[in-house]
Short mmCIF file of C-alpha atoms and ligand atoms in Angstrom, two decimals:
data_model
loop_
_atom_site.label_atom_id
_atom_site.label_comp_id
_atom_site.label_asym_id
_atom_site.label_seq_id
_atom_site.Cartn_x
_atom_site.Cartn_y
_atom_site.Cartn_z
CA MET A 54 -46.46 165.43 24.87
CA SER A 55 -50.06 164.36 24.84
CA ASN A 56 -50.60 161.49 22.52
CA THR A 57 -53.54 159.38 23.53
CA LYS A 58 -54.12 157.68 20.20
CA HIS A 59 -53.77 153.97 20.82
CA PRO A 60 -52.96 152.14 17.61
CA ALA A 61 -54.01 148.74 18.92
CA THR A 62 -57.28 149.71 20.59
CA SER A 63 -60.77 148.85 19.42
CA GLU A 64 -61.34 152.17 17.61
CA THR A 65 -59.14 150.91 14.81
CA ALA A 66 -60.45 147.35 15.04
CA LYS A 67 -62.87 147.67 12.14
CA ALA A 68 -60.02 148.51 9.81
CA ASP A 69 -58.08 145.39 10.76
CA PRO A 70 -57.41 142.84 7.99
CA ALA A 71 -59.44 139.63 8.06
CA TRP A 72 -56.60 137.45 9.38
CA VAL A 73 -56.13 139.71 12.39
CA LYS A 74 -59.86 139.38 13.16
CA TRP A 75 -59.57 135.60 12.72
CA LEU A 76 -56.63 135.45 15.12
CA ASP A 77 -58.25 137.85 17.58
CA ARG A 78 -61.42 135.78 17.91
CA ARG A 79 -59.31 132.80 18.93
CA THR A 80 -56.52 134.38 20.97
CA GLY A 81 -57.67 137.82 22.06
CA ILE A 82 -54.44 139.11 20.50
CA ARG A 83 -55.82 142.63 20.12
CA SER A 84 -56.35 143.22 23.83
CA LEU A 85 -53.05 141.47 24.55
CA LEU A 86 -51.22 143.89 22.25
CA HIS A 87 -53.19 146.73 23.77
CA GLU A 88 -52.02 145.66 27.24
CA ALA A 89 -48.42 145.34 26.09
CA LEU A 90 -48.05 148.41 23.88
CA ASP A 91 -50.45 151.08 25.09
CA GLU A 92 -49.21 151.22 28.66
CA PRO A 93 -49.58 154.93 29.48
CA ILE A 94 -46.39 156.68 30.55
CA PRO A 95 -47.02 159.89 32.49
CA GLY A 96 -44.97 162.68 30.98
CA GLY A 97 -44.08 160.59 27.91
CA ALA A 98 -41.19 158.41 26.77
CA ARG A 99 -37.69 159.12 28.06
CA TRP A 100 -34.17 157.78 27.65
CA ALA A 101 -33.98 157.51 31.43
CA TYR A 102 -36.41 154.56 31.31
CA ILE A 103 -34.36 152.26 29.06
CA PHE A 104 -32.51 150.37 31.81
CA GLY A 105 -35.26 147.92 32.70
CA SER A 106 -35.77 146.67 29.17
CA GLY A 107 -32.00 146.74 28.60
CA LEU A 108 -31.69 144.32 31.53
CA LEU A 109 -34.42 142.12 30.07
CA TYR A 110 -32.58 142.06 26.75
CA LEU A 111 -29.29 141.13 28.48
CA PHE A 112 -31.00 138.36 30.42
CA LEU A 113 -32.26 136.86 27.16
CA SER A 114 -28.80 137.20 25.63
CA GLN A 115 -27.31 135.33 28.62
CA ILE A 116 -29.82 132.53 28.11
CA VAL A 117 -29.02 132.16 24.41
CA THR A 118 -25.24 132.27 24.84
CA GLY A 119 -25.54 130.10 27.96
CA ILE A 120 -27.43 127.38 26.08
CA PHE A 121 -24.70 127.42 23.46
CA LEU A 122 -21.98 127.00 26.10
CA THR A 123 -23.92 124.17 27.79
CA LEU A 124 -23.80 122.22 24.51
CA TYR A 125 -20.09 121.66 25.12
CA TYR A 126 -19.60 122.12 28.83
CA VAL A 127 -19.20 119.13 31.15
CA PRO A 128 -19.71 119.93 34.85
CA SER A 129 -17.02 117.91 36.59
CA SER A 130 -13.66 118.92 37.97
CA ASP A 131 -12.02 116.48 35.51
CA HIS A 132 -13.68 117.85 32.40
CA ALA A 133 -14.86 121.41 33.06
CA HIS A 134 -11.56 123.06 32.20
CA THR A 135 -10.90 120.89 29.14
CA THR A 136 -14.36 121.57 27.73
CA VAL A 137 -14.08 125.33 28.30
CA ALA A 138 -10.64 125.23 26.65
CA TYR A 139 -12.26 123.35 23.77
CA ILE A 140 -14.97 126.02 23.47
CA SER A 141 -12.33 128.78 23.59
CA LYS A 142 -9.79 127.25 21.22
CA VAL A 143 -11.51 124.85 18.85
CA VAL A 144 -15.24 125.55 18.48
CA SER A 145 -15.83 128.16 15.79
CA SER A 146 -16.96 131.46 17.37
CA GLY A 147 -16.72 129.63 20.72
CA LEU A 148 -14.43 132.21 22.27
CA PHE A 149 -16.64 135.01 20.99
CA ILE A 150 -19.81 133.52 22.49
CA ARG A 151 -18.04 132.76 25.74
CA SER A 152 -16.79 136.35 25.87
CA VAL A 153 -20.26 137.75 25.17
CA HIS A 154 -21.59 135.61 28.02
CA ALA A 155 -18.85 136.69 30.45
CA TYR A 156 -19.02 140.38 29.53
CA GLY A 157 -22.81 140.11 29.54
CA ALA A 158 -22.60 139.36 33.27
CA SER A 159 -20.62 142.56 33.84
CA ALA A 160 -23.03 144.50 31.64
CA ILE A 161 -25.96 143.27 33.76
CA ILE A 162 -24.26 144.55 36.91
CA ILE A 163 -23.58 147.94 35.26
CA LEU A 164 -27.18 148.27 34.06
CA LEU A 165 -28.47 147.18 37.46
CA ILE A 166 -26.49 150.02 39.04
CA PHE A 167 -28.07 152.50 36.58
CA HIS A 168 -31.54 151.00 36.99
CA ILE A 169 -31.37 151.14 40.79
CA SER A 170 -29.85 154.64 40.79
CA GLN A 171 -32.61 155.91 38.53
CA THR A 172 -35.34 154.36 40.69
CA LEU A 173 -33.77 155.79 43.84
CA LEU A 174 -33.12 159.30 42.53
CA TYR A 175 -36.57 159.55 40.89
CA GLY A 176 -38.27 158.09 43.97
CA SER A 177 -40.05 155.70 41.62
CA TYR A 178 -40.59 153.19 44.44
CA LYS A 179 -43.30 155.44 45.87
CA GLY A 180 -47.05 155.15 45.35
CA ARG A 181 -47.66 151.55 46.52
CA ARG A 182 -44.70 150.31 44.50
CA ASP A 183 -43.06 148.71 47.57
CA LEU A 184 -43.63 145.12 46.40
CA LEU A 185 -42.26 146.08 43.01
CA TRP A 186 -39.12 147.34 44.78
CA LEU A 187 -38.87 144.17 46.88
CA SER A 188 -39.13 141.91 43.84
CA GLY A 189 -36.32 144.01 42.35
CA CYS A 190 -34.22 143.39 45.47
CA VAL A 191 -34.72 139.64 45.05
CA LEU A 192 -33.68 139.98 41.39
CA LEU A 193 -30.52 141.82 42.44
CA ALA A 194 -29.62 139.03 44.87
CA LEU A 195 -30.35 136.35 42.24
CA MET A 196 -28.18 138.13 39.67
CA LEU A 197 -25.29 138.37 42.13
CA GLY A 198 -25.80 134.64 42.74
CA MET A 199 -25.65 133.99 39.00
CA ALA A 200 -22.37 135.90 38.75
CA PHE A 201 -20.93 134.00 41.71
CA THR A 202 -21.92 130.51 40.54
CA GLY A 203 -20.96 131.13 36.91
CA TYR A 204 -17.49 132.29 37.86
CA LEU A 205 -16.36 128.88 39.14
CA LEU A 206 -17.50 126.87 36.12
CA PRO A 207 -14.37 127.26 33.89
CA TRP A 208 -12.34 125.69 36.74
CA ASP A 209 -9.14 127.55 35.94
CA GLU A 210 -6.81 128.91 38.61
CA LYS A 211 -8.59 132.24 38.79
CA SER A 212 -12.09 130.87 39.14
CA TYR A 213 -11.10 128.09 41.51
CA PHE A 214 -9.29 130.28 44.04
CA ALA A 215 -11.82 133.11 43.89
CA SER A 216 -14.64 130.64 44.56
CA ALA A 217 -12.62 129.02 47.34
CA ILE A 218 -12.49 132.43 49.06
CA GLY A 219 -16.15 133.08 48.36
CA THR A 220 -17.29 129.78 49.84
CA ASN A 221 -14.90 130.27 52.79
CA LEU A 222 -16.67 133.55 53.53
CA ILE A 223 -20.02 131.79 53.60
CA GLY A 224 -18.47 129.41 56.15
CA GLU A 225 -17.76 132.42 58.38
CA VAL A 226 -21.47 133.19 58.89
CA PRO A 227 -22.34 132.35 62.49
CA LEU A 228 -24.32 129.16 63.23
CA ILE A 229 -25.50 128.21 59.74
CA GLY A 230 -22.27 129.14 57.89
CA PRO A 231 -20.35 125.85 58.07
CA SER A 232 -23.29 123.69 57.01
CA MET A 233 -24.21 126.12 54.23
CA GLN A 234 -20.64 125.99 52.99
CA GLU A 235 -20.66 122.20 53.01
CA LEU A 236 -24.00 122.12 51.21
CA LEU A 237 -22.70 124.45 48.52
CA ARG A 238 -19.39 122.62 48.06
CA GLY A 239 -20.84 119.15 48.34
CA GLY A 240 -18.27 118.35 51.02
CA MET A 241 -15.42 119.96 52.90
CA GLN A 242 -13.23 120.37 49.82
CA MET A 243 -13.98 121.89 46.43
CA GLY A 244 -14.19 119.21 43.76
CA THR A 245 -16.49 117.63 41.22
CA LEU A 246 -19.49 117.91 43.55
CA THR A 247 -18.84 121.64 43.88
CA VAL A 248 -18.75 122.09 40.11
CA SER A 249 -21.99 120.15 39.62
CA ARG A 250 -23.77 122.01 42.43
CA PHE A 251 -22.69 125.39 41.08
CA PHE A 252 -23.73 124.22 37.62
CA VAL A 253 -27.19 123.16 38.80
CA LEU A 254 -27.62 126.50 40.59
CA HIS A 255 -26.34 128.48 37.61
CA VAL A 256 -28.32 126.63 34.94
CA PHE A 257 -31.53 125.41 36.62
CA ILE A 258 -32.35 126.80 40.04
CA LEU A 259 -31.33 130.46 39.80
CA PRO A 260 -32.58 130.97 36.21
CA GLY A 261 -35.90 129.35 37.21
CA LEU A 262 -36.23 131.76 40.11
CA LEU A 263 -35.13 134.63 37.86
CA PHE A 264 -37.90 133.82 35.38
CA ALA A 265 -40.47 133.81 38.16
CA PHE A 266 -39.31 137.05 39.74
CA ILE A 267 -38.82 138.85 36.41
CA ALA A 268 -42.41 137.93 35.54
CA MET A 269 -43.56 139.20 38.93
CA HIS A 270 -41.48 142.37 38.57
CA ILE A 271 -42.93 143.18 35.14
CA PHE A 272 -46.46 142.29 36.28
CA LEU A 273 -46.23 144.57 39.33
CA PHE A 274 -44.69 147.33 37.23
CA ARG A 275 -47.53 147.14 34.71
CA LYS A 276 -50.10 147.00 37.52
CA LYS A 277 -49.02 150.29 39.07
CA GLY A 278 -47.74 151.79 35.85
CA ALA A 279 -44.67 153.90 35.22
CA ALA A 280 -44.03 156.51 37.91
CA GLY A 281 -43.05 159.19 35.42
CA PRO A 282 -40.80 162.21 36.00
CA ILE A 283 -39.81 163.50 39.44
CA GLN A 284 -42.52 166.18 39.65
CA GLU A 285 -45.27 163.61 39.05
CA ASP A 286 -47.54 162.50 41.88
CA PRO A 287 -46.74 158.84 42.64
CA TYR A 288 -50.35 157.90 43.51
CA THR A 289 -52.52 159.75 41.00
CA PRO A 290 -50.53 160.78 37.94
CA LYS A 291 -51.57 164.18 36.57
CA LEU A 292 -49.23 164.70 33.66
CA PRO A 293 -50.51 163.95 30.17
CA THR A 294 -49.56 160.40 29.19
CA GLN A 295 -48.09 158.85 26.11
CA GLY A 296 -48.35 155.21 25.07
CA PHE A 297 -45.41 152.85 25.57
CA TYR A 298 -45.64 152.27 21.80
CA PRO A 299 -44.10 153.67 19.63
CA ARG A 300 -41.63 156.14 21.17
CA GLN A 301 -40.56 154.24 24.31
CA VAL A 302 -40.42 150.97 22.35
CA ALA A 303 -38.14 152.64 19.80
CA MET A 304 -35.89 154.05 22.52
CA ASP A 305 -35.72 150.67 24.29
CA MET A 306 -34.85 148.95 21.05
CA ALA A 307 -32.18 151.50 20.21
CA ALA A 308 -30.68 150.95 23.66
CA SER A 309 -30.67 147.17 23.22
CA LEU A 310 -29.06 147.58 19.82
CA PHE A 311 -26.37 149.71 21.41
CA ILE A 312 -25.80 147.01 24.04
CA VAL A 313 -25.51 144.31 21.34
CA LEU A 314 -22.94 146.36 19.46
CA ALA A 315 -20.92 147.29 22.53
CA LEU A 316 -20.84 143.68 23.77
CA ALA A 317 -19.92 142.33 20.35
CA LEU A 318 -17.09 144.85 19.93
CA VAL A 319 -15.60 144.18 23.35
CA ALA A 320 -15.98 140.40 22.97
CA HIS A 321 -14.33 140.50 19.56
CA PHE A 322 -11.39 142.77 20.35
CA LEU A 323 -10.78 141.80 23.98
CA PRO A 324 -11.87 138.16 24.20
CA ILE A 325 -11.70 136.88 27.76
CA ASP A 326 -8.90 134.57 28.84
CA LEU A 327 -8.91 131.10 30.25
CA GLY A 328 -6.06 130.37 32.64
CA PRO A 329 -4.34 127.04 33.26
CA ARG A 330 -6.41 124.33 34.93
CA ALA A 331 -6.98 124.85 38.67
CA ASN A 332 -4.27 123.30 40.80
CA PRO A 333 -5.55 123.22 44.39
CA ALA A 334 -2.03 122.47 45.63
CA ASP A 335 -0.73 125.78 44.26
CA THR A 336 -0.07 127.90 47.34
CA SER A 337 1.42 130.91 45.57
CA TYR A 338 -1.72 131.86 43.65
CA ILE A 339 -3.25 135.21 44.69
CA PRO A 340 -6.94 135.27 43.82
CA ARG A 341 -8.78 138.46 42.90
CA PRO A 342 -12.56 138.54 42.37
CA GLU A 343 -14.45 140.10 39.45
CA TRP A 344 -14.54 143.89 39.54
CA TYR A 345 -18.00 144.18 41.09
CA TYR A 346 -16.96 141.99 44.02
CA VAL A 347 -13.60 143.76 44.52
CA PRO A 348 -15.00 146.49 46.86
CA MET A 349 -16.61 143.86 49.11
CA PHE A 350 -13.35 141.93 49.09
CA GLN A 351 -11.42 145.07 50.10
CA TRP A 352 -13.96 145.83 52.81
CA LEU A 353 -13.52 142.33 54.29
CA LYS A 354 -9.75 142.85 54.28
CA ILE A 355 -10.23 146.07 56.28
CA VAL A 356 -12.58 144.58 58.87
CA SER A 357 -10.74 141.26 59.19
CA GLY A 358 -9.67 140.11 62.62
CA ARG A 359 -11.43 141.46 65.69
CA TRP A 360 -14.17 143.20 63.70
CA SER A 361 -14.82 140.49 61.14
CA LEU A 362 -18.12 139.37 62.64
CA ILE A 363 -19.62 142.87 62.90
CA GLY A 364 -17.96 144.31 59.80
CA GLY A 365 -18.16 141.28 57.59
CA ILE A 366 -21.63 139.96 58.41
CA VAL A 367 -23.76 142.11 60.71
CA PHE A 368 -23.09 145.41 58.95
CA PRO A 369 -23.60 144.16 55.36
CA ALA A 370 -26.79 142.34 56.42
CA PHE A 371 -28.01 145.56 58.06
CA LEU A 372 -27.23 147.55 54.89
CA ALA A 373 -29.07 145.01 52.73
CA LEU A 374 -32.14 145.16 54.99
CA LEU A 375 -32.05 148.96 55.02
CA PHE A 376 -31.86 148.95 51.22
CA ALA A 377 -34.84 146.62 50.90
CA ALA A 378 -36.81 148.75 53.39
CA ILE A 379 -36.34 152.08 51.58
CA PRO A 380 -39.96 152.33 50.28
CA PHE A 381 -41.25 151.64 53.80
CA LEU A 382 -39.01 154.29 55.37
CA ASP A 383 -39.32 157.05 52.75
CA ARG A 384 -43.09 157.23 52.50
CA GLY A 385 -44.04 160.80 51.53
CA ARG A 386 -45.42 161.91 48.18
CA GLU A 387 -42.28 163.95 47.58
CA ARG A 388 -40.15 162.54 44.76
CA ARG A 389 -37.73 165.35 43.95
CA PRO A 390 -34.23 164.17 45.03
CA TRP A 391 -33.23 167.49 46.64
CA ARG A 392 -36.24 167.20 48.95
CA ARG A 393 -35.25 163.70 50.06
CA PRO A 394 -31.70 164.41 51.31
CA VAL A 395 -31.37 161.41 53.64
CA VAL A 396 -32.11 158.72 51.06
CA VAL A 397 -30.18 160.42 48.28
CA ALA A 398 -27.16 161.30 50.42
CA SER A 399 -26.98 157.75 51.84
CA PHE A 400 -27.07 156.33 48.36
CA VAL A 401 -24.38 158.71 47.09
CA ILE A 402 -22.19 157.86 50.10
CA PHE A 403 -22.69 154.15 49.43
CA ILE A 404 -21.73 154.43 45.76
CA GLY A 405 -18.79 156.67 46.66
CA SER A 406 -17.50 154.17 49.23
CA TYR A 407 -17.97 151.31 46.78
CA VAL A 408 -15.81 153.07 44.19
CA ALA A 409 -13.26 154.17 46.83
CA LEU A 410 -12.89 150.59 48.13
CA GLY A 411 -12.35 149.32 44.60
CA VAL A 412 -9.69 151.95 43.95
CA ALA A 413 -8.04 151.20 47.30
CA SER A 414 -7.82 147.50 46.44
CA HIS A 415 -6.05 148.23 43.15
CA ARG A 416 -3.73 150.70 44.85
CA ASP A 417 -2.81 148.15 47.55
CA ASP A 418 -2.00 145.55 44.90
CA ALA A 419 0.10 147.96 42.87
CA ARG A 420 2.04 149.14 45.92
CA ASP A 421 3.08 145.72 47.19
CA PRO A 422 5.86 144.62 44.81
CA SER A 423 5.57 140.89 45.62
CA VAL A 424 1.81 140.92 45.08
CA ALA A 425 2.12 143.01 41.92
CA SER A 426 4.73 140.68 40.41
CA GLN A 427 2.73 137.56 41.33
CA LEU A 428 -0.43 139.07 39.76
CA ALA A 429 1.56 139.93 36.63
CA LEU A 430 2.88 136.35 36.51
CA GLN A 431 -0.64 134.97 36.77
CA LYS A 432 -1.83 137.24 33.99
CA GLN A 433 1.08 136.09 31.82
CA ALA A 434 0.27 132.43 32.55
CA GLU A 435 -3.27 133.07 31.27
CA ILE A 436 -2.01 134.71 28.10
CA ASN A 437 0.46 131.86 27.51
CA TYR A 438 -2.21 129.26 28.12
CA MET A 439 -4.52 130.92 25.62
CA ARG A 440 -1.73 130.84 23.01
CA GLN A 441 -1.17 127.08 23.32
CA PRO A 442 -3.17 124.92 20.94
CA PHE A 443 -5.99 122.87 22.44
CA GLN A 444 -4.92 119.61 24.04
CA ALA A 445 -7.19 116.86 25.23
CA GLN A 446 -5.61 116.42 28.63
CA ALA A 447 -5.15 113.16 30.51
CA THR A 448 -6.82 113.30 33.90
CA SER A 449 -6.14 111.71 37.23
CA GLY A 450 -8.16 108.66 36.09
CA THR A 451 -6.15 105.42 36.09
CA THR A 452 -7.36 103.61 32.98
CA SER A 453 -6.85 104.90 29.51
CA ALA A 454 -10.62 104.69 28.99
CA SER A 455 -11.10 107.53 31.47
CA LEU A 456 -8.94 109.92 29.48
CA ALA A 457 -10.57 113.28 29.03
CA THR A 458 -10.46 113.16 25.30
CA SER A 459 -12.74 115.06 23.03
CA ASN A 460 -10.99 113.46 20.07
CA PRO A 461 -12.56 110.16 18.97
CA LEU A 462 -9.36 109.13 17.16
CA VAL A 463 -7.44 109.33 20.44
CA THR A 464 -10.13 107.32 22.23
CA LYS A 465 -9.93 104.63 19.55
CA GLY A 466 -6.13 104.64 19.80
CA ALA A 467 -6.37 104.10 23.54
CA THR A 468 -8.45 100.95 22.96
CA ILE A 469 -5.89 99.63 20.46
CA TYR A 470 -3.09 100.37 22.92
CA GLU A 471 -4.88 98.19 25.49
CA ALA A 472 -5.82 95.47 22.96
CA GLN A 473 -2.24 95.15 21.65
CA SER A 474 -0.95 94.83 25.24
CA CYS A 475 1.43 97.75 24.73
CA SER A 476 0.70 98.59 28.38
CA ALA A 477 2.35 95.31 29.45
CA CYS A 478 5.76 96.87 28.79
CA HIS A 479 5.09 100.61 28.42
CA GLY A 480 2.72 100.81 31.34
CA GLU A 481 -0.80 102.07 31.87
CA ASN A 482 -1.17 105.44 30.05
CA GLY A 483 2.37 105.02 28.66
CA THR A 484 4.04 105.86 31.95
CA GLY A 485 6.73 103.18 31.46
CA THR A 486 7.81 100.00 33.32
CA ALA A 487 11.09 98.21 33.90
CA ALA A 488 10.59 96.38 30.57
CA ALA A 489 10.21 99.48 28.38
CA PRO A 490 10.54 103.25 28.64
CA ALA A 491 7.71 105.74 29.12
CA LEU A 492 5.98 106.96 25.97
CA VAL A 493 4.73 110.13 27.64
CA GLY A 494 5.93 113.17 25.72
CA ILE A 495 6.73 111.09 22.60
CA ASP A 496 5.13 113.81 20.46
CA ARG A 497 8.20 115.96 21.09
CA LYS A 498 10.50 113.22 19.82
CA TYR A 499 8.69 112.07 16.67
CA SER A 500 6.24 113.58 14.24
CA ALA A 501 3.09 111.54 13.50
CA ASP A 502 4.62 110.19 10.26
CA GLN A 503 7.90 109.24 11.93
CA LEU A 504 6.03 107.45 14.69
CA ALA A 505 3.87 105.50 12.22
CA HIS A 506 7.03 104.55 10.33
CA LEU A 507 8.82 103.48 13.53
CA LEU A 508 5.95 101.21 14.55
CA HIS A 509 6.41 99.24 11.33
CA HIS A 510 10.22 99.54 11.10
CA PHE A 511 11.62 98.85 14.56
CA SER A 512 14.83 100.39 15.83
CA PRO A 513 17.51 97.91 16.99
CA LYS A 514 16.70 98.66 20.62
CA MET A 515 13.04 97.80 20.12
CA ILE A 516 13.99 94.51 18.53
CA GLN A 517 16.49 93.81 21.30
CA GLY A 518 13.89 94.65 23.94
CA GLY A 519 11.56 92.10 22.43
CA MET A 520 8.82 94.52 21.42
CA PRO A 521 6.28 92.43 19.47
CA ALA A 522 5.61 93.37 15.84
CA VAL A 523 2.74 95.81 15.35
CA ASP A 524 0.33 94.48 12.74
CA LEU A 525 -2.30 97.17 12.13
CA ASP A 526 -4.02 98.63 9.08
CA PRO A 527 -3.33 102.32 8.27
CA ALA A 528 -6.51 103.58 9.98
CA ASP A 529 -5.71 101.77 13.22
CA THR A 530 -2.10 102.91 13.02
CA ASP A 531 -3.28 106.51 12.73
CA ALA A 532 -5.47 106.11 15.79
CA LEU A 533 -2.66 104.50 17.80
CA VAL A 534 -0.23 107.23 16.76
CA ALA A 535 -2.77 109.93 17.71
CA TYR A 536 -3.17 108.31 21.11
CA LEU A 537 0.61 107.97 21.69
CA ARG A 538 1.12 111.62 20.76
CA SER A 539 -1.64 112.67 23.17
CA LEU A 540 0.19 111.17 26.15
CA LYS A 541 1.33 114.05 28.31
C1 HEC B 778 7.66 93.23 25.25
C2 HEC B 778 7.66 94.64 25.68
C3 HEC B 778 7.09 95.65 24.73
C4 HEC B 778 5.82 95.70 24.23
C5 HEC B 778 4.65 94.71 24.48
C6 HEC B 778 5.71 96.91 23.45
N1 HEC B 778 6.92 97.56 23.44
FE1 HEC B 778 7.30 99.34 22.56
N2 HEC B 778 9.26 99.20 23.14
C7 HEC B 778 9.77 98.19 23.90
C8 HEC B 778 11.20 98.39 24.03
C9 HEC B 778 12.18 97.52 24.80
C10 HEC B 778 11.51 99.56 23.29
C11 HEC B 778 12.86 100.19 23.05
C12 HEC B 778 13.19 101.13 24.17
C13 HEC B 778 14.38 102.01 23.89
O1 HEC B 778 14.42 102.62 22.81
O2 HEC B 778 15.21 102.09 24.79
C14 HEC B 778 10.22 100.07 22.78
C15 HEC B 778 10.12 101.21 22.02
C16 HEC B 778 8.91 101.74 21.61
C17 HEC B 778 8.77 102.98 20.95
C18 HEC B 778 9.87 103.97 20.63
C19 HEC B 778 10.15 104.76 21.87
C20 HEC B 778 11.27 105.76 21.69
O3 HEC B 778 11.33 106.60 22.58
O4 HEC B 778 11.99 105.73 20.70
C21 HEC B 778 7.46 103.15 20.67
C22 HEC B 778 6.80 104.34 19.97
C23 HEC B 778 6.79 101.98 21.15
N3 HEC B 778 7.69 101.15 21.72
C24 HEC B 778 5.42 101.77 21.03
C25 HEC B 778 4.81 100.58 21.38
C26 HEC B 778 3.44 100.27 21.09
C27 HEC B 778 2.45 101.22 20.40
C28 HEC B 778 3.20 99.05 21.56
C29 HEC B 778 1.90 98.26 21.44
C30 HEC B 778 1.49 98.00 20.08
C31 HEC B 778 4.43 98.56 22.16
N4 HEC B 778 5.37 99.52 22.04
C32 HEC B 778 4.56 97.31 22.76
C33 HEC B 778 9.10 97.11 24.46
C34 HEC B 778 7.77 96.81 24.21
#
């Protein structure tokens, strides 16, 4: 195990090539590398230690895929869904990247569970590592916040109703709940302000805090060093050490490579769905949260009613505090799990209950035939929606200029429609007036060519109705036809 040769230390400095010396005199790169790579690990490298760097890798992956998604995404209730549909259906590899981002969130939760379990079972929070543990608790909360705020952004039925429940729960908190809920939603109802607030949290505030706390977490970890295996003394390590480089680095990189492959395979073969646009008036929709929130959801169902205050708020807050306080309560030098039965048993009971609640929720849904059929319907609606080609959808806006169009041709056509006064008879957005019928849905009646032909060769009824001749060059005709066919 003992391997105390440090490849980046000063013993080898004389052998360094001239450019390394040049760089080192200016940047101190050699001691920097020494700090980063020669971190001594008591007892040597192990596969059990890969979770932390796996999480770091996933965080970076979320940033890269997230930046890509932000290139297209528009945070407003009018445009969010259309832009996510555009990413999923039109942008090349868009659905893949979106899936990697969405599954990446789940992967972070899974790795967090492993990382926390390992720390707890190994008693690695001991030996003045309490602040390290606390910064980890903050990171856990921030990550759950990221999952919560990201979920709403696609603004489909699923995300809208799940977030409605989530923000309702926040409103239940005594005293500060209602104002916190209003702050988060940007009002009493969920709308554009909610989307933009969740977006700002998801893209600026929480990632900023994550950066700060990840830096603190890594700094504190490096300060106290790795705790090593369970028989190691947490204060003064006695086992022979091994540098972080090369074996642990290789293991961490292999683990990250495995994560990349697993994410890519799942994202490719099971791309995530986007459901139809959220319809707040839909009263039949039954929302279900993401899998990691399902146990909490089930728990709240159980304690609803008379016990909701104690069960839904006081008890979870108590559990969270207890969790954060573990290093202050379990203070001995003993790290072997079988000698720390209270901490280990509590943790096992917690994980067991978490799984049991999740299973119970699925069982309840499967047993209730009306719920099961409604959930199946919702799933089918998602699949059907994903099969439809992308459509730039008209929004609640009143003028044609406010159409949510990602297609410049359609936008141009809308201007021509206004300029040619077509709206005088066919109405704003082609909804029809007494003088002329609606043009909405005209794409089902005529193909683009037929429509272009019709505009230059009027039917008898159009002549009778006094429709003025359309005098447009081919390019403008194309734009007008594209606009007419986009009217839904
Ligand atoms: C003076 C009123 C008037 C104006 C202005 C007008 N239309 Fe019409 N339009 C009509 C009437 C009347 C019909 C025939 C309705 C029918 O078939 O019953 C018609 C028919 C149509 C149809 C065929 C609809 C169908 O279902 O077969 C299209 C397409 C159309 N108009 C497009 C336009 C466009 C584009 C403009 C602007 C360049 C325009 N119209 C301007 C009165 C008007």
